[in-house]
XYZ file of N, CA and C in Angstrom:
690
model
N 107.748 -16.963 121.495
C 108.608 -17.877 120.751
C 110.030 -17.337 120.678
N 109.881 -16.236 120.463
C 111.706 -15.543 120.458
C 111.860 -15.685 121.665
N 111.353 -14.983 123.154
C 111.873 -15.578 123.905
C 112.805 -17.010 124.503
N 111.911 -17.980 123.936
C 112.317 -19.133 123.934
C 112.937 -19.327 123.014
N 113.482 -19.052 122.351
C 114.452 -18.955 120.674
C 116.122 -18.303 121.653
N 115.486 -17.856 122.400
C 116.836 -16.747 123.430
C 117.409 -17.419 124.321
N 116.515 -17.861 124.998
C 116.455 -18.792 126.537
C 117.695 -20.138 125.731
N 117.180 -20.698 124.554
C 118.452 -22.067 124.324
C 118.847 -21.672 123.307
N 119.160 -20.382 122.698
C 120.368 -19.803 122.470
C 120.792 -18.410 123.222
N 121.778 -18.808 124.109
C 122.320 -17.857 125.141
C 123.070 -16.870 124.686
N 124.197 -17.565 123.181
C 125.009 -15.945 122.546
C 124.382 -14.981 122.418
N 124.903 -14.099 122.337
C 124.410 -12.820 122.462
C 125.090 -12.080 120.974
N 124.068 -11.496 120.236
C 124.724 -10.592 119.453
C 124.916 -11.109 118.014
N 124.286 -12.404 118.226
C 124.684 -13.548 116.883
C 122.980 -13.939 116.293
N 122.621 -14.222 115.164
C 121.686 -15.216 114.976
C 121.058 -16.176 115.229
N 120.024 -16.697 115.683
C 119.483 -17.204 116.548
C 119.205 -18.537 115.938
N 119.844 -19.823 116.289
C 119.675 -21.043 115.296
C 117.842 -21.057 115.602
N 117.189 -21.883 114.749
C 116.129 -22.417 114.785
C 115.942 -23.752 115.056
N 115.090 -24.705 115.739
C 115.039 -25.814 115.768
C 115.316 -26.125 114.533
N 114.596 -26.094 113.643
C 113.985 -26.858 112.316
C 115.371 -26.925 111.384
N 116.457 -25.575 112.131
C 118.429 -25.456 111.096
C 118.632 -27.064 111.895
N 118.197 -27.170 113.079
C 119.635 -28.585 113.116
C 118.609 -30.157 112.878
N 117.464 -29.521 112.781
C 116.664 -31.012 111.663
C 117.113 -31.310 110.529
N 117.590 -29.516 109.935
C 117.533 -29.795 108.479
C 118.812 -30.277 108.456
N 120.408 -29.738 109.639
C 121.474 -30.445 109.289
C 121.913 -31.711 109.841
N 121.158 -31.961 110.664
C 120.643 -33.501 111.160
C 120.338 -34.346 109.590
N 119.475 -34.301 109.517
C 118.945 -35.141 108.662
C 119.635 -35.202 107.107
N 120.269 -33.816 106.417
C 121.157 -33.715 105.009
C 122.151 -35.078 105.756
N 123.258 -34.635 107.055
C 123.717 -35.506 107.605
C 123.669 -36.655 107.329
N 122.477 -37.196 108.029
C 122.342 -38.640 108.154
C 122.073 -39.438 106.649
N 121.429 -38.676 106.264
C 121.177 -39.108 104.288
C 122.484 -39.346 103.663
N 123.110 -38.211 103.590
C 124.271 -38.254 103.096
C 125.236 -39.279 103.860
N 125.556 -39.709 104.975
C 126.463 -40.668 105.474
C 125.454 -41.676 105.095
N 124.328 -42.488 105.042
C 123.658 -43.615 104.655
C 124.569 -44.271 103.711
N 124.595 -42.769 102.387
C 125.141 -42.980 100.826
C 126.838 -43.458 101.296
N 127.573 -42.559 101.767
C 128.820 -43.062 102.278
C 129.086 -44.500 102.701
N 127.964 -44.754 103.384
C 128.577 -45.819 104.326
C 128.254 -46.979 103.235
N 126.832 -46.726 102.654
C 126.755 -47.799 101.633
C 128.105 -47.907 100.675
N 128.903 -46.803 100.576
C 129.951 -46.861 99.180
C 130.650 -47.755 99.936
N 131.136 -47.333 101.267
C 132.127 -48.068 102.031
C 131.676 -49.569 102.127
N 130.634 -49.665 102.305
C 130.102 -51.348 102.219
C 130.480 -52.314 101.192
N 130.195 -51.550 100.007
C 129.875 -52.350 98.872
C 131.503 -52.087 97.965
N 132.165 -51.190 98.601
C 133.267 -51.398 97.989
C 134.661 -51.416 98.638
N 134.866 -52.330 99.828
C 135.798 -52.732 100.797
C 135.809 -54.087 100.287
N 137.413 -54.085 100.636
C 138.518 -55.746 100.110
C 139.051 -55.481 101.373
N 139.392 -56.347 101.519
C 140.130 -57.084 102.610
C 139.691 -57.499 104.080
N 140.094 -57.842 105.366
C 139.787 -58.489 106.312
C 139.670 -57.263 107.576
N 139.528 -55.612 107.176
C 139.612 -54.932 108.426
C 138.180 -53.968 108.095
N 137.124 -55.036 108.033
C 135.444 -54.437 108.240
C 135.172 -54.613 109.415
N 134.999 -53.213 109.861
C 134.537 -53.641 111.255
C 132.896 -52.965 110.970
N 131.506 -53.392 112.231
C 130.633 -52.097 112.187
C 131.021 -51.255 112.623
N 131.695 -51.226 113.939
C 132.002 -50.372 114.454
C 132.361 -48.950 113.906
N 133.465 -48.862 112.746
C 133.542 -47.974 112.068
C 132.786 -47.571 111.156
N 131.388 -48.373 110.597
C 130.289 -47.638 109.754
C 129.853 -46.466 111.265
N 129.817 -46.931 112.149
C 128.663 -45.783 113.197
C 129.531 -44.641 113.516
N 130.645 -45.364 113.591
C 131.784 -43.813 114.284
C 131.822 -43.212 112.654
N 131.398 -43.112 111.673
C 130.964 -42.326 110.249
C 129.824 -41.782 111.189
N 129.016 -42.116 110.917
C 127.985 -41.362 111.053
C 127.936 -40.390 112.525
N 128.800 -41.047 113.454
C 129.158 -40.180 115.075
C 129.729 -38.905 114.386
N 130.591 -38.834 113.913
C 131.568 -38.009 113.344
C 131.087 -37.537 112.556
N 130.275 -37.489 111.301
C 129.844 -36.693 110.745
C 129.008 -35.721 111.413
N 127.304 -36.603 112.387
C 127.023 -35.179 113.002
C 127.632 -34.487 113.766
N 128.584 -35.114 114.369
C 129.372 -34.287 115.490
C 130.089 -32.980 114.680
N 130.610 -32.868 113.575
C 130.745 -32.153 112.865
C 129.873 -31.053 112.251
N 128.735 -31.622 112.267
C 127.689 -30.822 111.927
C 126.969 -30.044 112.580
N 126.808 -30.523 113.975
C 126.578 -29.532 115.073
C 127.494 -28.158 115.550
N 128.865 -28.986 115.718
C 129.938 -28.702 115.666
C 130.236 -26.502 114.932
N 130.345 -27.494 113.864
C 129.893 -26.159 112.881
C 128.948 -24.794 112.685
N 127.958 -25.359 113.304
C 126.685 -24.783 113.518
C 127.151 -23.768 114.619
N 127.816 -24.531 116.010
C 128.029 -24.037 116.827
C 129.253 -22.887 116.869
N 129.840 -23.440 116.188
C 131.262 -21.931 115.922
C 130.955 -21.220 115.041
N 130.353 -21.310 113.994
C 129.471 -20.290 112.900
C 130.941 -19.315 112.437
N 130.518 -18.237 112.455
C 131.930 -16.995 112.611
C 132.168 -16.910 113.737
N 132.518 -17.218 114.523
C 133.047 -16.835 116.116
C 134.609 -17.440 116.220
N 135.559 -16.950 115.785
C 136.931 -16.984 116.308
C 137.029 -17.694 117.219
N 136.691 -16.922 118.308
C 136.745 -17.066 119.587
C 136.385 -19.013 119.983
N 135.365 -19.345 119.522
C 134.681 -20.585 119.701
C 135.768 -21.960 118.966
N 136.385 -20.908 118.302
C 136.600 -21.846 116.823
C 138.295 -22.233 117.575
N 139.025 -21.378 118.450
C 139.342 -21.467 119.485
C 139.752 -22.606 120.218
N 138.358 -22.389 121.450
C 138.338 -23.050 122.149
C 138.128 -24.486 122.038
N 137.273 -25.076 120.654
C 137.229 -26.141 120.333
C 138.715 -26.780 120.332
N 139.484 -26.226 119.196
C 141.310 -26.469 119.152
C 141.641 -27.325 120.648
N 141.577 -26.045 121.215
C 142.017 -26.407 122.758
C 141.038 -27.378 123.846
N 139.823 -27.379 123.331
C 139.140 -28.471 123.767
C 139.625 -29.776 123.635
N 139.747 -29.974 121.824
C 140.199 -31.266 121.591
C 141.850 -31.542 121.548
N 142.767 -30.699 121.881
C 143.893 -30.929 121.802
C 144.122 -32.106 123.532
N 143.356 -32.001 124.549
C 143.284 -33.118 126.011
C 142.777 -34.131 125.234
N 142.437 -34.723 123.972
C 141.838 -35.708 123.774
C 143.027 -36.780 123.007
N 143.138 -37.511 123.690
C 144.625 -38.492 122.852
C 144.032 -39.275 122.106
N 144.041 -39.898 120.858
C 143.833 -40.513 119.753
C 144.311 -41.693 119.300
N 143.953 -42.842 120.135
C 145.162 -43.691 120.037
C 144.873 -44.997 118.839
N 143.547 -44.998 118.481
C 143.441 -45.726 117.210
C 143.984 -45.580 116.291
N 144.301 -46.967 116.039
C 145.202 -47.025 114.965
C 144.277 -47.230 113.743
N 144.678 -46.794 112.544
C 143.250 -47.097 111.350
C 144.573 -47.489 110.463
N 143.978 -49.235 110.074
C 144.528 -49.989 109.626
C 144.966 -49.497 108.186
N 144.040 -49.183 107.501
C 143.613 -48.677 105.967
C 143.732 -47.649 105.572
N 144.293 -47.310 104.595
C 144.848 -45.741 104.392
C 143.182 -45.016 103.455
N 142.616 -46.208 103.293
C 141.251 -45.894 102.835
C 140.109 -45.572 103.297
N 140.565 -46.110 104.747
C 139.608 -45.901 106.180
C 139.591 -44.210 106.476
N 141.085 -44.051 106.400
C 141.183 -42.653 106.951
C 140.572 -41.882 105.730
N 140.712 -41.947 104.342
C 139.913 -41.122 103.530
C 138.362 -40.647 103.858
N 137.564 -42.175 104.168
C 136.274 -42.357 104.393
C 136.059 -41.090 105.962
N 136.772 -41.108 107.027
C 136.870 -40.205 108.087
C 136.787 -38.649 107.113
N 137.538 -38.420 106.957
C 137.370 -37.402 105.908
C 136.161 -37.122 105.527
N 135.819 -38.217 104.574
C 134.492 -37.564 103.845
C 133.436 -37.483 104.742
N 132.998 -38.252 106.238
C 132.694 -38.051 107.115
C 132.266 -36.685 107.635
N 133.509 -35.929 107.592
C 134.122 -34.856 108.392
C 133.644 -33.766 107.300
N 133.712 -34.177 106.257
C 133.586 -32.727 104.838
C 132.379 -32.989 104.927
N 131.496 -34.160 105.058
C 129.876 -33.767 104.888
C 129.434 -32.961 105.742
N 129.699 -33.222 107.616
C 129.411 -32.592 108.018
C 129.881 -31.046 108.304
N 130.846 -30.939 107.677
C 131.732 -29.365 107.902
C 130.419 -28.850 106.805
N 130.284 -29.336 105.682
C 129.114 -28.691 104.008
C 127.375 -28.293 105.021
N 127.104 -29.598 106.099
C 125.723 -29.063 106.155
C 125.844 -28.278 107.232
N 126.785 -28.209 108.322
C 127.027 -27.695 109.413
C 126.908 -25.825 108.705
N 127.743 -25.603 107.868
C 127.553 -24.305 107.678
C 126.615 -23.910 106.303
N 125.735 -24.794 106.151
C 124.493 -24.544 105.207
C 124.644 -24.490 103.845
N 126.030 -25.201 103.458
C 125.835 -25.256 102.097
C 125.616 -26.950 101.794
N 123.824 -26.983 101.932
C 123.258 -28.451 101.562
C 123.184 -28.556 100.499
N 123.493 -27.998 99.242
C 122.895 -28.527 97.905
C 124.560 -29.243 97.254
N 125.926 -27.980 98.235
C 127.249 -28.495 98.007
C 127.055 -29.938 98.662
N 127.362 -30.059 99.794
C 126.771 -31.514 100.383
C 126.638 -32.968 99.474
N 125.204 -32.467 99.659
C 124.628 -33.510 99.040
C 125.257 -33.954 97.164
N 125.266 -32.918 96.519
C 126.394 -33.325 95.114
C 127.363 -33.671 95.390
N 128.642 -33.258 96.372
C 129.866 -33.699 96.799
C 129.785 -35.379 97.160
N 128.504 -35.405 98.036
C 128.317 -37.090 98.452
C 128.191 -37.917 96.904
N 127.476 -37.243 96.142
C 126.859 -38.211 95.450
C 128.055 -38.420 94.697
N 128.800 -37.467 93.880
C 129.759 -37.705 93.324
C 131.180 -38.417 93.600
N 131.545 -38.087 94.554
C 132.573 -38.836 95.323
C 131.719 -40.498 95.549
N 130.925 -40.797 95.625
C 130.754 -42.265 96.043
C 130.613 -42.597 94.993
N 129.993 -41.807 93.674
C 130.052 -42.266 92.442
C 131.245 -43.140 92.024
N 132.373 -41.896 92.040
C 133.823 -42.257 91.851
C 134.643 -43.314 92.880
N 134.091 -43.598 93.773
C 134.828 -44.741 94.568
C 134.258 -45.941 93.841
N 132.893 -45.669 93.533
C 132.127 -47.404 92.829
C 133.124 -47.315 91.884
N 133.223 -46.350 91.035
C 133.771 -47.239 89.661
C 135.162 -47.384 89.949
N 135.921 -46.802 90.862
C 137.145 -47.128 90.707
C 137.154 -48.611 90.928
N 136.183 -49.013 92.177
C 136.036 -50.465 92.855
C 135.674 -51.095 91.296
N 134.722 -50.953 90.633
C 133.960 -51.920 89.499
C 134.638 -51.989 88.681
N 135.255 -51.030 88.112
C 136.494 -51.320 87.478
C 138.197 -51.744 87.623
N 138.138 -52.209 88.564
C 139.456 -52.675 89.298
C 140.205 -51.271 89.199
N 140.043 -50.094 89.022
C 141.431 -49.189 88.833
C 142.344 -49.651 89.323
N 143.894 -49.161 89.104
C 144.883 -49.469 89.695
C 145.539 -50.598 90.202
N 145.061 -51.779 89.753
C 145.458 -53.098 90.372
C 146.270 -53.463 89.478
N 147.059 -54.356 90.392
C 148.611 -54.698 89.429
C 147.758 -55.923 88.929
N 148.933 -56.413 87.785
C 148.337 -57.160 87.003
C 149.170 -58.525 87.414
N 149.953 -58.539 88.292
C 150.314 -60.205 88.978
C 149.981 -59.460 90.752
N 150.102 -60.645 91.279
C 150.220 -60.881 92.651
C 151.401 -60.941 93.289
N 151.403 -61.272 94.723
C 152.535 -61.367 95.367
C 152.125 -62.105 96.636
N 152.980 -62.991 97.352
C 152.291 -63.554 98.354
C 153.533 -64.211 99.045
N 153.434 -64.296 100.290
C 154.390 -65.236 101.288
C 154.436 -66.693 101.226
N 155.443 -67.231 101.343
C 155.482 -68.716 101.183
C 156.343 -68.911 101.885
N 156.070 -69.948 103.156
C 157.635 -69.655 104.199
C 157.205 -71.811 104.225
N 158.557 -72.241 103.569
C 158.447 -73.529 103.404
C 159.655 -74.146 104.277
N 159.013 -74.922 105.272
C 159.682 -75.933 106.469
C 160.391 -77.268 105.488
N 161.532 -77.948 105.846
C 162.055 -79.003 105.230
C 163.239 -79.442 106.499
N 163.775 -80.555 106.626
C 164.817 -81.176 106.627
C 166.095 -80.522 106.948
N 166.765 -80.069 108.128
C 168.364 -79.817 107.381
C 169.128 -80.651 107.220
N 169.828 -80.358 106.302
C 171.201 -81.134 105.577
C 170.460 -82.172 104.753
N 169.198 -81.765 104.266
C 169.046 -82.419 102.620
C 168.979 -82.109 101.544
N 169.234 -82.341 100.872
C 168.835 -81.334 99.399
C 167.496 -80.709 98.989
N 166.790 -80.704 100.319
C 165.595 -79.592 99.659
C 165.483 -78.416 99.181
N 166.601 -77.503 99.568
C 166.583 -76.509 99.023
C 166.699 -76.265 97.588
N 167.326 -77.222 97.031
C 167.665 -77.133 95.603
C 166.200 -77.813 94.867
N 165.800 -78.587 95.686
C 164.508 -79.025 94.735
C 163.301 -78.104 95.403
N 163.455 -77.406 96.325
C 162.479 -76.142 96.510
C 162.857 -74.845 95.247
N 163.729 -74.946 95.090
C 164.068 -74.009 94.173
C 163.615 -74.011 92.961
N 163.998 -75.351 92.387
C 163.399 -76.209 91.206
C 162.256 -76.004 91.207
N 161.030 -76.232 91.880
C 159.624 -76.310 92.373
C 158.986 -75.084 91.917
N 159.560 -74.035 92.754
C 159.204 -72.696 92.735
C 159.312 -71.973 91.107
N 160.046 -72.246 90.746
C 160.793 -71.717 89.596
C 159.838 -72.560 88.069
N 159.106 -73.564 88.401
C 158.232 -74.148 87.773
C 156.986 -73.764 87.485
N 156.517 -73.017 89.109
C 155.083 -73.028 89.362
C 154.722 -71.366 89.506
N 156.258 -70.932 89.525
C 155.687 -69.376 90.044
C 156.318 -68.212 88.495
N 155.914 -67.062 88.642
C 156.616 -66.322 87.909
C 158.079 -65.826 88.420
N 158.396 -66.258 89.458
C 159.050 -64.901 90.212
C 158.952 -65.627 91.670
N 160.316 -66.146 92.413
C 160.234 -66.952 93.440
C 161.447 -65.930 94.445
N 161.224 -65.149 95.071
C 162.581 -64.461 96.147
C 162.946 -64.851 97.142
N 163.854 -65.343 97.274
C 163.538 -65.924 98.707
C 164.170 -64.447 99.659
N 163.633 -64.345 101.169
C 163.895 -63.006 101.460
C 163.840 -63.507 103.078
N 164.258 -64.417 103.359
C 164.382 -64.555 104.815
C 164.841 -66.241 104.739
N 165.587 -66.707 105.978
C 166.049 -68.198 106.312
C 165.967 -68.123 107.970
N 165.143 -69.315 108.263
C 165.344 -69.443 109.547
C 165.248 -70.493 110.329
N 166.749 -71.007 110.938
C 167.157 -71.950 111.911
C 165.904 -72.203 112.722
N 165.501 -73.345 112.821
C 164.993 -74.190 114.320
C 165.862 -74.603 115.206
N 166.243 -74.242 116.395
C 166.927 -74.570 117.519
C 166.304 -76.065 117.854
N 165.607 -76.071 118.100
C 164.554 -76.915 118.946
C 164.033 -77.891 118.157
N 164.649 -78.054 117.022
C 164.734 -79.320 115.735
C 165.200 -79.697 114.791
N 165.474 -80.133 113.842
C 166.025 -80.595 113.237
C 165.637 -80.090 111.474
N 164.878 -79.075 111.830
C 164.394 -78.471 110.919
C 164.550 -77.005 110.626
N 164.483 -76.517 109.321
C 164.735 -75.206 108.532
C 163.812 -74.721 107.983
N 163.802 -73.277 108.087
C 162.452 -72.750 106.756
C 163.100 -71.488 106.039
N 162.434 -72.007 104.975
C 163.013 -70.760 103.770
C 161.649 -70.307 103.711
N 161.801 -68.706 103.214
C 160.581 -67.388 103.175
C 160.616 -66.744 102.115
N 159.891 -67.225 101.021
C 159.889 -66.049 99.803
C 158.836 -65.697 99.480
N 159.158 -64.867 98.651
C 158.164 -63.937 98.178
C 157.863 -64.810 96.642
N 156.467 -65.069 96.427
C 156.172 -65.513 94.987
C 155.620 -64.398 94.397
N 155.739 -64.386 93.208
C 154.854 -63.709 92.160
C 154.059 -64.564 90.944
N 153.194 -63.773 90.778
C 152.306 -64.986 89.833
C 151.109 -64.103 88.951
N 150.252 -64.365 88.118
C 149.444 -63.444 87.385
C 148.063 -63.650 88.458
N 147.398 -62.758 88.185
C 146.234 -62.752 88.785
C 145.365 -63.599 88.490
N 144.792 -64.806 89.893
C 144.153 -65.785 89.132
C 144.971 -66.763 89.530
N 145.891 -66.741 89.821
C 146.815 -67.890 89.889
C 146.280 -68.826 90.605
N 146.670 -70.419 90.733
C 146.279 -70.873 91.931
C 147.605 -71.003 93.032
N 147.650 -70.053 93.503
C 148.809 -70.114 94.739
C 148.672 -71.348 95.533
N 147.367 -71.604 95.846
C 147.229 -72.165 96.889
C 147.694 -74.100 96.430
N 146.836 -74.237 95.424
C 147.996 -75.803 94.925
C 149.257 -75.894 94.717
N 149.513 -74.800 94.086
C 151.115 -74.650 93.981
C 151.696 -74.891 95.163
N 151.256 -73.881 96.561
C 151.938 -74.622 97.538
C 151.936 -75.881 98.305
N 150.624 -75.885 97.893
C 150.093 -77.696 98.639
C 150.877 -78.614 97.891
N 151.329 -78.730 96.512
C 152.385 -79.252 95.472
C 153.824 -79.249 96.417
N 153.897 -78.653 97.413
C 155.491 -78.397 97.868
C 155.237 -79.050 98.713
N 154.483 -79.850 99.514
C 154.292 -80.415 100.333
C 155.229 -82.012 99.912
N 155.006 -82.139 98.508
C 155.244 -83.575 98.272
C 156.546 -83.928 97.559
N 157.363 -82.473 97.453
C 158.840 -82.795 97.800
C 159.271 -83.297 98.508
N 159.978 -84.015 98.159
C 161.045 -85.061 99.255
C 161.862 -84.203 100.252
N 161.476 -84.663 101.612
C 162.114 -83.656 103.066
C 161.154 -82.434 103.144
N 160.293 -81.643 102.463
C 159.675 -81.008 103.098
C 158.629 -81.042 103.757
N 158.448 -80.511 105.171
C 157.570 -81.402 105.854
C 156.422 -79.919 105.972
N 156.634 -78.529 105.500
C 155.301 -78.023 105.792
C 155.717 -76.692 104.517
N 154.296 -76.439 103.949
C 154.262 -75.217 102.950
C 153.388 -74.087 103.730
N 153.566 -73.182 103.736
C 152.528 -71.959 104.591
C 152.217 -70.831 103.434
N 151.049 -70.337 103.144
C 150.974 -69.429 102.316
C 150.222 -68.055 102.886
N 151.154 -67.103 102.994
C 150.264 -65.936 103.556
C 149.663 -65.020 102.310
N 148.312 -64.670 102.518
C 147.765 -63.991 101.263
C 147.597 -62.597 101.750
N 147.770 -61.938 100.872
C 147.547 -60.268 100.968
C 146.192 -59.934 101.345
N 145.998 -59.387 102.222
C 144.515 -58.868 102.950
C 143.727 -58.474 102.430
N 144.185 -57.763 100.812
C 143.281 -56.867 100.066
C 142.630 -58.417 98.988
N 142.922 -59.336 99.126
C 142.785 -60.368 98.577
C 141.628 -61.333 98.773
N 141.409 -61.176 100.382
C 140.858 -62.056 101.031
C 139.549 -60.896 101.099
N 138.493 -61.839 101.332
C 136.926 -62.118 100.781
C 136.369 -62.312 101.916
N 135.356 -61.572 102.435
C 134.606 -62.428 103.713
C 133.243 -61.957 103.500
């Protein structure tokens, strides 16, 4: 059995992994990203869920975990990895500054079982996903109005602007306008503001309401991503 313990581990001079070390960091692994990925499930807003990124969690975590296993104390290894992955270009973009956290915790589970501290691990998982639920269940940090795009088409050379103004100033808390832009190719104009409103609002009648100003012929409402529901 040591023989064969030798034969598929070739270092020399080091400790000899056991099958049963990369079951056990296999599997802390995979338990522990389950819990992750569920936090990430159940507590993501907005429109950039992909699966794709639940599995590259769990790619990345064992890859980490092997990873680890494999450079142990060895300098030398710890090294060549650097320079391994420095030929590797990275060109995803990660939409979510929350995405990249989740990579992280990914990366810290498997760095915890990779070098055998499973009991750190597994509490680090539990607690950290603890604290993402409640921040999610309890709304932490959310402003207490909204904000949203409204880029409204009308008429040039009628007085819509002044009764868009009127309109806005009725229905919204807080109306900016923050862009104007010429149609070449018609006979038409659009103004771009920014609304504000309390949470809850109905944005969306408010702008369908602008529709039935006199000369405006289109209301557009862009909603904040963290907003939108799927």
């Amino acid at each position: 059995m040591n023989q064969l313990l030798e034969f598929l581990n070739p270092a020399t001079g080091e400790e000899l992994f056991h099958p049963l070390d990369i079951v056990v960091v296999v599997a802390i692994v995979m338990v522990c990203l389950f819990v992750v990925t569920r936090s990430y499930q159940s507590t993501h807003r907005g429109v950039t869920y992909t699966q794709s990124f639940i599995h590259a969690l769990f790619l990345m975590g064992l890859c980490t975990g092997i990873v680890m296993m494999i450079i142990g104390s060895n300098i030398a290894r710890a090294f060549s990895l650097v320079g391994a992955l420095s030929i590797i270009r990275f060109r995803t973009a990660v939409k979510d500054v929350r995405d990249t956290a989740y990579l992280f915790f990914a990366v810290v589970v498997g760095m915890g079982a990779g070098t055998g501290f499973y009991l750190h691990t597994v509490v680090f998982t539990l607690v950290a996903s603890a604290v993402m639920w409640g921040l999610f269940r309890f709304d932490y940090a959310a402003k207490s109005e909204t904000e949203e795009v409204l880029k409204v088409t009308f008429d040039r050379g009628s007085s819509a602007p002044e009764a868009i103004a009127e309109y806005l100033d009725g229905h919204f808390d807080e109306a900016r306008l923050i862009n104007s832009i010429r149609h070449f190719d018609s006979d038409q104009d659009t103004l771009v503001y920014v609304v504000r409103g309390p949470v809850g609002s109905d944005f969306d009648a408010a702008a369908e309401g602008l529709e039935g100003v006199e000369h405006v012929t289109a209301a557009q409402l862009y909603v904040n991503d963290q907003q939108v529901t799927l």
